[in-house]
Coordinates of C-alpha atoms in Angstrom, one line a residue:
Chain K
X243 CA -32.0 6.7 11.6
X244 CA -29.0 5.9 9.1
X245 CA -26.2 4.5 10.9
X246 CA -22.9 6.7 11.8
X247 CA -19.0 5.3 10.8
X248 CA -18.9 3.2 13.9
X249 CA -22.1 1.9 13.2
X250 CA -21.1 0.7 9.9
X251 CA -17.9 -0.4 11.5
X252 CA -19.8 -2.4 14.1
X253 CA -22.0 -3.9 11.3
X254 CA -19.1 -4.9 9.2
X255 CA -17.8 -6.6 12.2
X256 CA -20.5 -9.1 12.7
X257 CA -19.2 -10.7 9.0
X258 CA -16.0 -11.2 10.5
X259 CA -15.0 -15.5 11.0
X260 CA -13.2 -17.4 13.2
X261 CA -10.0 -18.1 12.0
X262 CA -9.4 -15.9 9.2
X263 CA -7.0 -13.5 7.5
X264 CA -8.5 -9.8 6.6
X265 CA -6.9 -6.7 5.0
X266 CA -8.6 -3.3 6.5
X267 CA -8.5 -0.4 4.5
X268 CA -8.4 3.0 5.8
X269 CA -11.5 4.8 6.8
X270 CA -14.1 3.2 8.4
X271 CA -12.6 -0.1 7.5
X272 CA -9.7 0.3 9.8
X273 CA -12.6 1.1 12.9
X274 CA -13.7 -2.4 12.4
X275 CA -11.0 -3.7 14.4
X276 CA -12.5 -2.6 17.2
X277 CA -15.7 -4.8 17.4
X278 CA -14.5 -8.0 16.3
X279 CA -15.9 -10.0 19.6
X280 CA -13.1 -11.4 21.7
X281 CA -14.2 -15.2 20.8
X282 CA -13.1 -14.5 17.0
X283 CA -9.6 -14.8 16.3
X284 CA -8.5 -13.1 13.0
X285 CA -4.9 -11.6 11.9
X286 CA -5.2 -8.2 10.6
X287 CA -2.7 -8.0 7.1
X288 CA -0.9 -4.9 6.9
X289 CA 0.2 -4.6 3.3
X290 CA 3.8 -2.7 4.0
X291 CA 4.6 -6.1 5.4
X292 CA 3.1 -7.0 8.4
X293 CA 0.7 -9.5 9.8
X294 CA -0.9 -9.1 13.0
X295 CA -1.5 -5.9 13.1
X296 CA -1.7 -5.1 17.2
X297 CA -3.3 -2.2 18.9
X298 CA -1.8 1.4 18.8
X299 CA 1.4 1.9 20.8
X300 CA 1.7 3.1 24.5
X301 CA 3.8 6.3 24.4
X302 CA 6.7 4.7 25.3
X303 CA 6.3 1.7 22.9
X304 CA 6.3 4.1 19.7
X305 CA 8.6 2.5 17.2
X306 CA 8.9 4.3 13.6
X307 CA 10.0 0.9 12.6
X308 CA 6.7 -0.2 13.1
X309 CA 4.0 1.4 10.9
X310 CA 0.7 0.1 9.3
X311 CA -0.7 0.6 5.6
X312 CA -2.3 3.9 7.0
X313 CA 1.6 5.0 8.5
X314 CA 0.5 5.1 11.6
X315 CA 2.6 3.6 14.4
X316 CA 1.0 0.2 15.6
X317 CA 2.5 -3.2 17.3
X318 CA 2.7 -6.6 16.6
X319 CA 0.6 -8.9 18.1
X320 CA 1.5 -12.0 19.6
X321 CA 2.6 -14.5 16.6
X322 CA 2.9 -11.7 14.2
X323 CA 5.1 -12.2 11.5
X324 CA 7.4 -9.3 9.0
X325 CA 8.1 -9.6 5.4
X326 CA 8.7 -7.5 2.1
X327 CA 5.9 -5.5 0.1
X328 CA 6.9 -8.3 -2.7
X329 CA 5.9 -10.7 -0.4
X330 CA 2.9 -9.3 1.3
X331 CA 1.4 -8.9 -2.0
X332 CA 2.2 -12.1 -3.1
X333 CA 0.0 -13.6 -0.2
X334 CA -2.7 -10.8 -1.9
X335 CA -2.6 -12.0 -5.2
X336 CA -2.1 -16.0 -3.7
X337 CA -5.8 -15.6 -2.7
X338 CA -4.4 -16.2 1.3
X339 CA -5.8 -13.4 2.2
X340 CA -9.6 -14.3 3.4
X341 CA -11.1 -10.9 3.3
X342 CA -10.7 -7.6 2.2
X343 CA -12.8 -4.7 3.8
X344 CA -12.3 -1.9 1.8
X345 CA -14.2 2.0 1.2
X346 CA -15.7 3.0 -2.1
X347 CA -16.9 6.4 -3.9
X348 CA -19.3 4.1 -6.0
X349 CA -20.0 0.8 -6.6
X350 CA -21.9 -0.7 -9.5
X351 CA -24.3 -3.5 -9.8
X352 CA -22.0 -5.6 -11.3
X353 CA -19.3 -5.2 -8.4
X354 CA -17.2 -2.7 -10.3
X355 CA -15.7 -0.3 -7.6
X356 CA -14.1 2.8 -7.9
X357 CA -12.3 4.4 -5.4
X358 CA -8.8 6.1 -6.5
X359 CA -9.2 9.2 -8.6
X360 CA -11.5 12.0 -9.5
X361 CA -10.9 13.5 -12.3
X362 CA -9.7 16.9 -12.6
X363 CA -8.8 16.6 -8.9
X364 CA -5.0 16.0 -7.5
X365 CA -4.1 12.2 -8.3
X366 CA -3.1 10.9 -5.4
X367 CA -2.1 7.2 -6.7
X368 CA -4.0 3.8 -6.3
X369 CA -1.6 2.3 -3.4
X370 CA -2.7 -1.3 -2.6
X371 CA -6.4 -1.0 -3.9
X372 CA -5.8 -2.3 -7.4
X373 CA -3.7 -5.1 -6.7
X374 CA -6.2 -5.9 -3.6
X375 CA -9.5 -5.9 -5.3
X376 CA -8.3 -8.0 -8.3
X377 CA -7.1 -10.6 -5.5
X378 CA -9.3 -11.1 -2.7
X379 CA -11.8 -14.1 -2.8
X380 CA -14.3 -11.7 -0.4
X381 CA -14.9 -8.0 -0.6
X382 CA -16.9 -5.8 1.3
X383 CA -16.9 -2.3 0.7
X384 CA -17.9 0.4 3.5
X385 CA -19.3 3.4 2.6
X386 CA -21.9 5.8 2.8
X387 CA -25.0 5.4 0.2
X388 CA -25.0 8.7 -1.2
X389 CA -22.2 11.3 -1.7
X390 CA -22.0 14.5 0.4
X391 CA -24.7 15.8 -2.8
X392 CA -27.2 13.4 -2.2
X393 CA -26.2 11.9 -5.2
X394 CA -26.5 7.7 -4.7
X395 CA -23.2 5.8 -4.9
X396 CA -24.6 2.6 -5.6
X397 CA -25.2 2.4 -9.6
X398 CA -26.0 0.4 -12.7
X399 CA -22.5 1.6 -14.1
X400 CA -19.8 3.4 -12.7
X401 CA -19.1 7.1 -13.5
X402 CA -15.3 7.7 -12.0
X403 CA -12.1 5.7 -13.1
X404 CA -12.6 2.0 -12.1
X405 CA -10.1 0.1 -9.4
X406 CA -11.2 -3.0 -10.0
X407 CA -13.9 -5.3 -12.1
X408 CA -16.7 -7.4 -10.6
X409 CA -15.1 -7.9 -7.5
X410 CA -16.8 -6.5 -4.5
X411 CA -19.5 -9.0 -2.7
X412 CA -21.2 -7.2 -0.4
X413 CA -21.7 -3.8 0.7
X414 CA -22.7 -2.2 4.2
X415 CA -23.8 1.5 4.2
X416 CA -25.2 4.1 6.6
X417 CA -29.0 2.6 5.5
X418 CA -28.8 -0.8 4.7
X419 CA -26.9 -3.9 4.0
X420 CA -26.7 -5.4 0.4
X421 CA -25.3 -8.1 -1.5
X422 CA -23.7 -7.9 -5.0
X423 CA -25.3 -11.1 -6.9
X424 CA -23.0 -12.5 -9.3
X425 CA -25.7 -12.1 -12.3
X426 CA -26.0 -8.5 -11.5
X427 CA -27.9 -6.5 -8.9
X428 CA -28.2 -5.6 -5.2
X429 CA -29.9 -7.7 -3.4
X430 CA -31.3 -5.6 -0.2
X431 CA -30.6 -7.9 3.1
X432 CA -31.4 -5.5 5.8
X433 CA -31.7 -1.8 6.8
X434 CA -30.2 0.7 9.4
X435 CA -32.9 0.9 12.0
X436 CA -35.5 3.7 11.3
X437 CA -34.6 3.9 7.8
X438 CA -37.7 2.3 5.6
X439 CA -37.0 0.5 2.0
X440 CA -38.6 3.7 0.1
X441 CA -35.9 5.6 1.4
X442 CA -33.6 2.6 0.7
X443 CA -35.3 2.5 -3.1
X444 CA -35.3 6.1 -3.3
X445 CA -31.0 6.4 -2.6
X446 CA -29.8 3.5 -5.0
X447 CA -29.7 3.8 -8.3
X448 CA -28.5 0.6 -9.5
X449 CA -31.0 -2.5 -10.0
X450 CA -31.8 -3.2 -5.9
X451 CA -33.6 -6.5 -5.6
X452 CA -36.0 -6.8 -2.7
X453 CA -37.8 -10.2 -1.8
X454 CA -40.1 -10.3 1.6
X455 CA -39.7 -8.7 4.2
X456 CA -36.4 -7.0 5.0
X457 CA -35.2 -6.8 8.3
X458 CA -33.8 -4.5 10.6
X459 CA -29.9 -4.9 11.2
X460 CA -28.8 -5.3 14.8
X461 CA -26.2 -3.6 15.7
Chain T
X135 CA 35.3 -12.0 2.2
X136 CA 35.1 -9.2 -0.3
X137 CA 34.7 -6.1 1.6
X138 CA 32.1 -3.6 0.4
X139 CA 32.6 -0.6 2.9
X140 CA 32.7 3.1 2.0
X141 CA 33.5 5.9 4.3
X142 CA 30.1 7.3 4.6
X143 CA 27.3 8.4 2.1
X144 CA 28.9 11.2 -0.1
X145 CA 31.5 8.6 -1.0
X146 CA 28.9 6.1 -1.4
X147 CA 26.8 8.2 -4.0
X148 CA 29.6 10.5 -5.5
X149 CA 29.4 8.7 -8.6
X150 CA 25.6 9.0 -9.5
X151 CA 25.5 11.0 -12.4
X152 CA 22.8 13.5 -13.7
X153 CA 19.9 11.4 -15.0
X154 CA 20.6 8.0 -13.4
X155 CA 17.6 6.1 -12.4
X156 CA 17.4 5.7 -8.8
X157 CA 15.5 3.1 -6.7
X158 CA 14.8 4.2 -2.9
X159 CA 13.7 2.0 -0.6
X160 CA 10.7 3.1 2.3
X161 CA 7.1 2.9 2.7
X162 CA 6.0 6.5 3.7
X163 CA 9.1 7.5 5.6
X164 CA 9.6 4.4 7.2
X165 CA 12.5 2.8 6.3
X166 CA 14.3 5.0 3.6
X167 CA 17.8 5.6 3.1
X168 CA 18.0 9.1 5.3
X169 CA 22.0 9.3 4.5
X170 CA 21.7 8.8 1.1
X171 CA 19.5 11.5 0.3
X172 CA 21.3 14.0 2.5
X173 CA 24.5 13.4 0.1
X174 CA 22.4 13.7 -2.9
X175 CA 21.0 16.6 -2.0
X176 CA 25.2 18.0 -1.4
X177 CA 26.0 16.8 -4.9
X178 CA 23.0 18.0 -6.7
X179 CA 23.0 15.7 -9.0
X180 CA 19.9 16.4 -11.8
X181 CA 17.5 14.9 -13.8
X182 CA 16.8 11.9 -11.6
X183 CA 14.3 9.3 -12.2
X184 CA 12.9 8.0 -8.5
X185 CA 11.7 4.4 -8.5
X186 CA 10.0 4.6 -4.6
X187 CA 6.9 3.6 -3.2
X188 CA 6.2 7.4 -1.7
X189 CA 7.3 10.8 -2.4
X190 CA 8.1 11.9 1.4
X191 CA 6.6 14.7 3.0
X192 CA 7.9 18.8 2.1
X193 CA 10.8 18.8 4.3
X194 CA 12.0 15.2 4.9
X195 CA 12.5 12.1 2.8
X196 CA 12.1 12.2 -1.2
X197 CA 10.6 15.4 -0.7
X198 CA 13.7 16.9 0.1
X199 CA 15.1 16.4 -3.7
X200 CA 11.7 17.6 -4.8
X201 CA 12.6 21.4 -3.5
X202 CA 15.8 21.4 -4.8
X203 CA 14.4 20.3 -8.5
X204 CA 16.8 17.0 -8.7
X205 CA 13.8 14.8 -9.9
X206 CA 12.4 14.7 -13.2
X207 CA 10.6 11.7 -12.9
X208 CA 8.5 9.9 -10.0
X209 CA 7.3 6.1 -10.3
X210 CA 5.6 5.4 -7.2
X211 CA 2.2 4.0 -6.3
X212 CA 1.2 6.6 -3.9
X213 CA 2.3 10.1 -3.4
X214 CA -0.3 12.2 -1.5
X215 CA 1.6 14.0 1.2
X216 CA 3.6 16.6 -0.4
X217 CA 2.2 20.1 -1.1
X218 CA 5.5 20.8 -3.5
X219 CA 5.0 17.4 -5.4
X220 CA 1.4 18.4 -6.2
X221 CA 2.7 21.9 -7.3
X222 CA 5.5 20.7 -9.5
X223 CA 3.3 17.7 -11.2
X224 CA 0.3 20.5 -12.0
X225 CA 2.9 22.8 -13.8
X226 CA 4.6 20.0 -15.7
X227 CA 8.5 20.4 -14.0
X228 CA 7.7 16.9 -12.8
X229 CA 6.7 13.6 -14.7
X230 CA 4.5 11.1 -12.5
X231 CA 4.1 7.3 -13.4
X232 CA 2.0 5.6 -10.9
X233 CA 1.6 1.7 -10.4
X234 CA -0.8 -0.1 -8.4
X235 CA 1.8 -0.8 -5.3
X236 CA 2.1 -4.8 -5.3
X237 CA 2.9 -4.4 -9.2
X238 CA 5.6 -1.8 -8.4
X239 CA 6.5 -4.0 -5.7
X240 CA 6.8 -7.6 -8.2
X241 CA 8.1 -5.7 -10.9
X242 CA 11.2 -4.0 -8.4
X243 CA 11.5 -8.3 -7.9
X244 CA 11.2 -9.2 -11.2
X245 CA 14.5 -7.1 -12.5
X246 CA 16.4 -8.3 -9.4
X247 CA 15.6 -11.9 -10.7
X248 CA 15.7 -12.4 -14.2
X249 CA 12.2 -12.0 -15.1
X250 CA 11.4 -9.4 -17.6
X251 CA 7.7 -9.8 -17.7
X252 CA 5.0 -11.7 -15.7
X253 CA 1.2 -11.4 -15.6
X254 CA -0.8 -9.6 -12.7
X255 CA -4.6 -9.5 -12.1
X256 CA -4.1 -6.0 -10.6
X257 CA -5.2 -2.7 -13.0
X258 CA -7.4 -4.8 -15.2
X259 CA -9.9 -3.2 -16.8
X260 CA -8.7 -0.1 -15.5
X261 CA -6.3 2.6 -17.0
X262 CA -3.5 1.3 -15.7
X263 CA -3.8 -1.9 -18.7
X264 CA -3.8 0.9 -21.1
X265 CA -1.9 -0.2 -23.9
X266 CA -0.6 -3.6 -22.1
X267 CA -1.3 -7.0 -23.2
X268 CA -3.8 -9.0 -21.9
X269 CA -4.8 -12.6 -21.4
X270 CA -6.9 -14.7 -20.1
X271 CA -5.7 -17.6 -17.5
X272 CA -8.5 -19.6 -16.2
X273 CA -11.3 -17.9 -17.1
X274 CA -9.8 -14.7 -15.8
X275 CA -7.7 -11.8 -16.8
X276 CA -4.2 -10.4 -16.4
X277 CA -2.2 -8.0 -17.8
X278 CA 1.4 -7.8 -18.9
X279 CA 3.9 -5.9 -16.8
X280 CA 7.6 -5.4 -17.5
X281 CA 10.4 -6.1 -14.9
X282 CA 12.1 -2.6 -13.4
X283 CA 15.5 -2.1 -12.8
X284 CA 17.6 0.5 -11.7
X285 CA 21.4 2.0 -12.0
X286 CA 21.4 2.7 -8.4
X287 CA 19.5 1.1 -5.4
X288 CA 19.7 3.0 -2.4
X289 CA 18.2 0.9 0.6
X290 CA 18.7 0.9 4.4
X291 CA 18.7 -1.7 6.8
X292 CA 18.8 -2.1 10.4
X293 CA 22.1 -4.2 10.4
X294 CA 24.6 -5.4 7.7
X295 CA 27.8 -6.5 7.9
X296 CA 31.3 -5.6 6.3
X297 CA 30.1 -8.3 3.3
X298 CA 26.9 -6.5 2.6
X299 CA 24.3 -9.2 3.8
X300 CA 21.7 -7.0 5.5
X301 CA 18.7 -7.8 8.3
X302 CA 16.0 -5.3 8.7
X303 CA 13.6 -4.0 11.6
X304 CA 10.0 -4.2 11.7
X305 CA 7.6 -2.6 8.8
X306 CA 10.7 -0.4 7.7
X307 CA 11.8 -3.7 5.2
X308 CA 9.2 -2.9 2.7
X309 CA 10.7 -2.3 -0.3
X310 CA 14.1 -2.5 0.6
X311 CA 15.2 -6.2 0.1
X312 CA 14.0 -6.2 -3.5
X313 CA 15.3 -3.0 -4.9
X314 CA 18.5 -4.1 -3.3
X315 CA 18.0 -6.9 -5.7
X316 CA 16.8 -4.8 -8.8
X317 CA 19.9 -2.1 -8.6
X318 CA 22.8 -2.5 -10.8
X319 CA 25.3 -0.5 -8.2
X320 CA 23.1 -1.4 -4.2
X321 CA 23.9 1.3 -1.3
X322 CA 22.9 0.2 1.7
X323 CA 22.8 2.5 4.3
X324 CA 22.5 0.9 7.9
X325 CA 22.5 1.7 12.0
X326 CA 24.4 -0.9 12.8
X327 CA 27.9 -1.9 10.7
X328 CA 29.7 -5.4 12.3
X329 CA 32.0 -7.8 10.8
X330 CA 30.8 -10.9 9.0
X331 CA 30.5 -13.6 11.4
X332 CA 28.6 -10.9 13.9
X333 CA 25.0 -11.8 12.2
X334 CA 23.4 -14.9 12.5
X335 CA 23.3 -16.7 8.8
X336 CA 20.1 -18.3 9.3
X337 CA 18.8 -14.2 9.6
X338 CA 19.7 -12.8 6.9
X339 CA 16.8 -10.9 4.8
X340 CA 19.4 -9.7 2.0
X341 CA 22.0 -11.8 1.4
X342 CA 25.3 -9.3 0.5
X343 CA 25.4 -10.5 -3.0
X344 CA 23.1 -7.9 -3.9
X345 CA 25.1 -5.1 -2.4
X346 CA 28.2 -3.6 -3.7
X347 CA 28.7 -0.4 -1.1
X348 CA 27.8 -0.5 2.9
X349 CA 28.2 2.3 4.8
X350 CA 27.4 3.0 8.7
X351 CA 24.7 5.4 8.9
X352 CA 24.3 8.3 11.3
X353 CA 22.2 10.8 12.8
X354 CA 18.7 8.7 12.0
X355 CA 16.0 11.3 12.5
X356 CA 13.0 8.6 12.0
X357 CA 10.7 10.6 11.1
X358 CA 7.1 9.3 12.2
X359 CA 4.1 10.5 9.8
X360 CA 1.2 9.5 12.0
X361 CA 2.0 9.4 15.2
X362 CA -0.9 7.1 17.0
X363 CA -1.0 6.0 20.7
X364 CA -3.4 4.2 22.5
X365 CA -6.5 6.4 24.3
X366 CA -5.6 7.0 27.9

């Protein structure tokens, strides 16, 4: 059976290292939080300016002061640290962020990612995405494999307005786990449990590359 | 000490003609200059070009100026939360620029220090380098982006003293320190007004050389857009 949002989230989690600095987008991105194992010590970057990005606020701790990337009210962690939106970017663009986890409408083989604008619908602006995928030195996008129309997300060329070039590195859907190989292609590393490579085969329609035997993720 | 200190915010912005180009400080409604935009809203001022990262929401925020049809022109990196914005962009009453947010956020630093150009990695190969120059660096690619500046900055702080040097609280800094920077006339608007000497030098964030008018704030509503609380 393909994987829900938290399952994804849970899956994206396991990439997650020791000592590192990550970005979550909003979406399933931001549920990955929750299943980084206690041994791993990241700091979450909040691109309004934050770093260490703590859990949501008791009642009486709501601060409007305090907001993350999504606007919703958070709190600081212990060792967090507060700057400008020139600065936090700068650490984006610096490369000092570790890893970005991001969503995507489509991705292509190449790692182009779109994810900001459909045309003929309201333009709601790129926020952070741009400046983030251009930056990071890892991207992994979260997303489902097809759209709501069955249609497969993960192509040989992108159809929508692109947010970034040749950036994203791996990508974690509801069926299967994939890496974007830097001369082209997604390489298929595991699959959702229940879910067979035919259907896998059938839903992408970018090159897929499939050597042995692919295992089931374990979630 | 030179003393910066209006009255309140209608003297502060009394002078901001029709068609100035405005810079407000905020990251969704976190941190914006509440006061200011009350007293715009009183002198109805027209024509405005909006330099902010959002748009606010219908009824609070930049959205307020939106109803009364005092902006022409919006250059912000995200402005999804405003049925009127959406209404006045589709019919044309309102131009939009939009800019990946940490190019609108180095290009606000850029005009505050002297830099008219620099190049940025974000928006490459997207249509956001249309008709920019590119190069390659290191076997990658930028484009060119031009410095923004403003003829008002209207930014609010947590503190500041009579001088104008300025600390702010928590996520609501954002954008505020370099448009302070990037305005050719800086109105700060802050909780808490105290005589130099009160803050601490070594914690400053703005140092009051970029601000020529302080005023004590009031009334802060603080409006929260997601309000999220840990499950019971």
């Amino acid at each position: 059976m393909a994987l829900d949002k938290i399952g994804i989230a849970k899956r994206i989690a396991q990439e997650v290292q020791d000592g590192t600095y990550i970005n979550l987008g909003i979406g399933i991105p931001t549920l990955v939080a929750n299943f980084i194992p206690d041994n791993i010590n990241v700091v979450l970057q909040s691109e309004n300016g934050l770093l260490g990005i703590g859990p949501f606020p008791d009642e009486s701790e709501v601060d409007a002061d305090l907001i993350n990337a999504g606007k919703q009210t958070v709190t600081t962690t212990k060792g967090s640290s507060l700057f400008s939106s020139a600065e936090s970017f700068e650490m984006i663009r610096g490369g000092h962020v570790d890893l970005t986890i991001l969503g995507a409408m489509e991705v292509s083989e190449n790692g182009d990612i779109s994810n900001w604008k459909i045309p003929g619908k309201m333009v709601k602006g790129m926020g952070g995405a741009m400046d983030l995928v251009a930056s990071a030195e890892n991207i992994i996008v979260a997303m489902q494999h097809c759209s709501r129309d069955g249609e497969s997300k993960l192509l040989s060329e992108n159809t929508l307005p692109i947010t970034g070039l040749r950036c994203v590195k791996k990508v974690v859907t509801d069926m299967a786990v994939l890496d974007v190989l830097p001369e082209g292609g997604f390489k298929l590393l595991e699959r959702a449990p229940g879910v067979s490579v035919e259907e896998i085969k059938a839903a992408t329609a970018g090159k897929l590359i499939i050597e042995g035997e692919i295992p089931e993720m374990r979630i | 000490m030179i003393n910066k200190v209006v009255s309140n915010a209608e003297e502060a912005v009394k002078d901001i003609p029709d068609n100035a180009v405005l810079m407000l400080g905020g990251f969704g409604l976190c941190g914006i200059p509440e006061n200011c935009i009350s007293a715009l809203l009183k002198t109805g001022v027209k024509g405005l070009t909006c330099i902010s990262n959002n748009a606010g929401v219908d009824d609070f925020g930049i959205g307020l100026m939106l109803k009364t049809r005092q902006v022409k022109k919006m250059i912000s990196s995200y402005v999804g939360e405003n049925a009127e914005f959406e209404r006045q962009l589709l019919s044309g009453e309102l131009e939009v620029d939009l800019i990946p947010q940490g190019t609108l956020a180095e290009r606000i630093r850029a005009g505050g220090a002297g830099i008219p150009a620099f190049y940025t990695p974000a928006g490459y190969g997207t249509e956001v380098a249309e008709g920019k120059e590119t190069r390659e660096y290191h076997g990658k690619m930028y484009l060119l982006e031009q410095w923004l500046k403003a003829d008002f900055a209207l930014v609010k702080a947590w503190k500041g003293d009579t001088s104008g040097n300025l600390i702010f609280k928590g996520t609501a800094r954002n954008f505020n320190p370099m448009m302070a920077m990037a305005g050719k006339i800086t109105i700060a608007e802050v909780e808490e007004l105290v005589e130099p000497g009160e803050l601490d030098p070594n914690m400053i964030h703005t140092p009051g050389i970029y601000v020529q008018r302080i005023f004590q704030g009031k009334d802060y509503e603080k409006r929260i857009e997601q309000r999220t609380t840990k499950l019971k």
